CSV table of C-alpha atoms in Angstrom, one decimal:
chain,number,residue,atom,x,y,z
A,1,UNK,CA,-26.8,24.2,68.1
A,2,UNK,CA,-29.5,23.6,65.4
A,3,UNK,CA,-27.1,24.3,62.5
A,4,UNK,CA,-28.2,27.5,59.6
A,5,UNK,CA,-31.4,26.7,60.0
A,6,UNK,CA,-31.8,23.2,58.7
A,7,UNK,CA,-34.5,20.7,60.2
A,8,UNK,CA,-32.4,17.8,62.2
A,9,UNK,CA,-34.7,14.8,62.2
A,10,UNK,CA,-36.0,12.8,65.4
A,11,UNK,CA,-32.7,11.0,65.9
A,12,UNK,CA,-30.3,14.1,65.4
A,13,UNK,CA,-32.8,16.3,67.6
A,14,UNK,CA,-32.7,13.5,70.4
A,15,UNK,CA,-28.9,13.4,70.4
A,16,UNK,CA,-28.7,17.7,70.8
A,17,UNK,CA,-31.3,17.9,73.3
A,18,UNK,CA,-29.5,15.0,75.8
A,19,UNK,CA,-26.5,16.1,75.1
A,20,UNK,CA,-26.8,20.0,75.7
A,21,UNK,CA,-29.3,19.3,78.6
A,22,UNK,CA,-26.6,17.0,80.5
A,23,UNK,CA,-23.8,19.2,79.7
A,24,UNK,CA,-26.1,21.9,81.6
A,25,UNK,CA,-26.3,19.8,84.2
A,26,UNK,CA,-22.5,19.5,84.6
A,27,UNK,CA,-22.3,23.2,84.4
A,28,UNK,CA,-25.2,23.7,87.0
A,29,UNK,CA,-24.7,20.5,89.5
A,30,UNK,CA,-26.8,19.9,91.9
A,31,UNK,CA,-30.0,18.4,92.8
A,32,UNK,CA,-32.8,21.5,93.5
A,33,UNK,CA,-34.3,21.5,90.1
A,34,UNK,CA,-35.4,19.4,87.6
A,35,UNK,CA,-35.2,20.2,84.0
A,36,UNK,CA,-37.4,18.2,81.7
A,37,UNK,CA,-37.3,18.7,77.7
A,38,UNK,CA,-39.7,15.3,77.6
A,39,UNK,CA,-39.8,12.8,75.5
A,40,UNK,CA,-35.8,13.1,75.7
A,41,UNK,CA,-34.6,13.5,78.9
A,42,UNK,CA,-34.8,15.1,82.6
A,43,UNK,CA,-31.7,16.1,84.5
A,44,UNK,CA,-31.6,17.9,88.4
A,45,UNK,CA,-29.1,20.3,88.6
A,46,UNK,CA,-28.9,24.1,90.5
A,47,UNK,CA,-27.4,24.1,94.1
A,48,UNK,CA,-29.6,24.3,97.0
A,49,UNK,CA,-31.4,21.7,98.6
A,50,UNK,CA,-31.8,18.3,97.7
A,51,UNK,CA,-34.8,16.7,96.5
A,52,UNK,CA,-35.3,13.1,97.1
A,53,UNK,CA,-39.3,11.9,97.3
A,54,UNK,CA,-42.4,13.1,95.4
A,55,UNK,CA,-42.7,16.2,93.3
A,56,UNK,CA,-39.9,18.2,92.9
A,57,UNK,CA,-40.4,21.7,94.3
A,58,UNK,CA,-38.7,23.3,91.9
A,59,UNK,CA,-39.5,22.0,87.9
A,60,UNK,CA,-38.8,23.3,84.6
A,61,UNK,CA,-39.7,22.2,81.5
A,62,UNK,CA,-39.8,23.1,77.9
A,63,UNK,CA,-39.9,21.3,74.6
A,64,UNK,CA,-36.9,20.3,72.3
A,65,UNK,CA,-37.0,23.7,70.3
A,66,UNK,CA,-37.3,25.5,72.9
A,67,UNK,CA,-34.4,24.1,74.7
A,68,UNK,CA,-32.0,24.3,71.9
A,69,UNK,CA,-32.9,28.2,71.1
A,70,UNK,CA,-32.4,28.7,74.9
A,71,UNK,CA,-29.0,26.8,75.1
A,72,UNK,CA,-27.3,28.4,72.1
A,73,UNK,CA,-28.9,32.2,72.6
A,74,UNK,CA,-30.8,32.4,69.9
A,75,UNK,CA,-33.8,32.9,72.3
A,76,UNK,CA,-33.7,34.6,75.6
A,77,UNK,CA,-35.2,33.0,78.8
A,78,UNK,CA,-37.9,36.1,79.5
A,79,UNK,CA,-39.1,36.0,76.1
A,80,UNK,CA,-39.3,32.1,76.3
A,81,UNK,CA,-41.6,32.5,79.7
A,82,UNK,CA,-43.5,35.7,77.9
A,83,UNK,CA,-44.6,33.7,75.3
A,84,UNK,CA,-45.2,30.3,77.4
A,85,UNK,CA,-42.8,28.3,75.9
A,86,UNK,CA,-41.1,27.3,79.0
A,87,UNK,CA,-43.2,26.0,82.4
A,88,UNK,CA,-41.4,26.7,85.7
A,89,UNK,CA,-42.4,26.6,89.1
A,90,UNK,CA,-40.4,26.9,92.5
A,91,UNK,CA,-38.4,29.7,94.0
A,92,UNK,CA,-35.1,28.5,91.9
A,93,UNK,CA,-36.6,27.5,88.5
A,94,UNK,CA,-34.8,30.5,86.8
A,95,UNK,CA,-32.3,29.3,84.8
A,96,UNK,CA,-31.8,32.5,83.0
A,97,UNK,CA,-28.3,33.6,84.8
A,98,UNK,CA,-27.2,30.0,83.3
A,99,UNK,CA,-28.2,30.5,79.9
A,100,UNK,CA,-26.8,30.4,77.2
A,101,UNK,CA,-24.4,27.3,77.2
């Protein structure tokens, strides 16, 4: 998704992370989890059950990069959380039998 390497700027990196992030969340529906890649967007997605008030039990989030890597394979989900690149919490914040797009 980031191209051969080439730097996208704010507006292009904005546009990628919303738009792989939401088609994850069409691939994943639900409402158990809630993936952040802030400033750009938050989705819930993953079956189980349904979070409505508060603090989601279940919460991952990452930054843009990171995402983008994870979405297109170029980085694997356990070497994302070995290096602390991704922050997940909850019994279903593994996303890594959805990964890659």
């Amino acid at each position: 998704m980031t191209g051969s390497g080439s730097r996208m700027d704010r507006k292009e990196l904005a546009a990628a992370v919303k738009e792989s992030v939401r088609a994850f969340a069409q691939k994943v529906p639900g409402r158990s989890v809630e993936l952040r890649v802030p400033p750009f967007v938050a989705v819930q997605c993953v079956e189980g059950p349904r979070h409505t008030r508060g603090t989601p039990p279940n919460i991952v989030e990452t930054d843009a990069a990171t995402w983008l890597a994870l979405a297109d394979g170029s980085l694997a989900w356990a070497d994302a959380i070995a290096d602390g690149r991704i922050s997940a919490s909850g019994p279903r914040s593994d996303l890594s039998a959805y990964l890659p797009l």
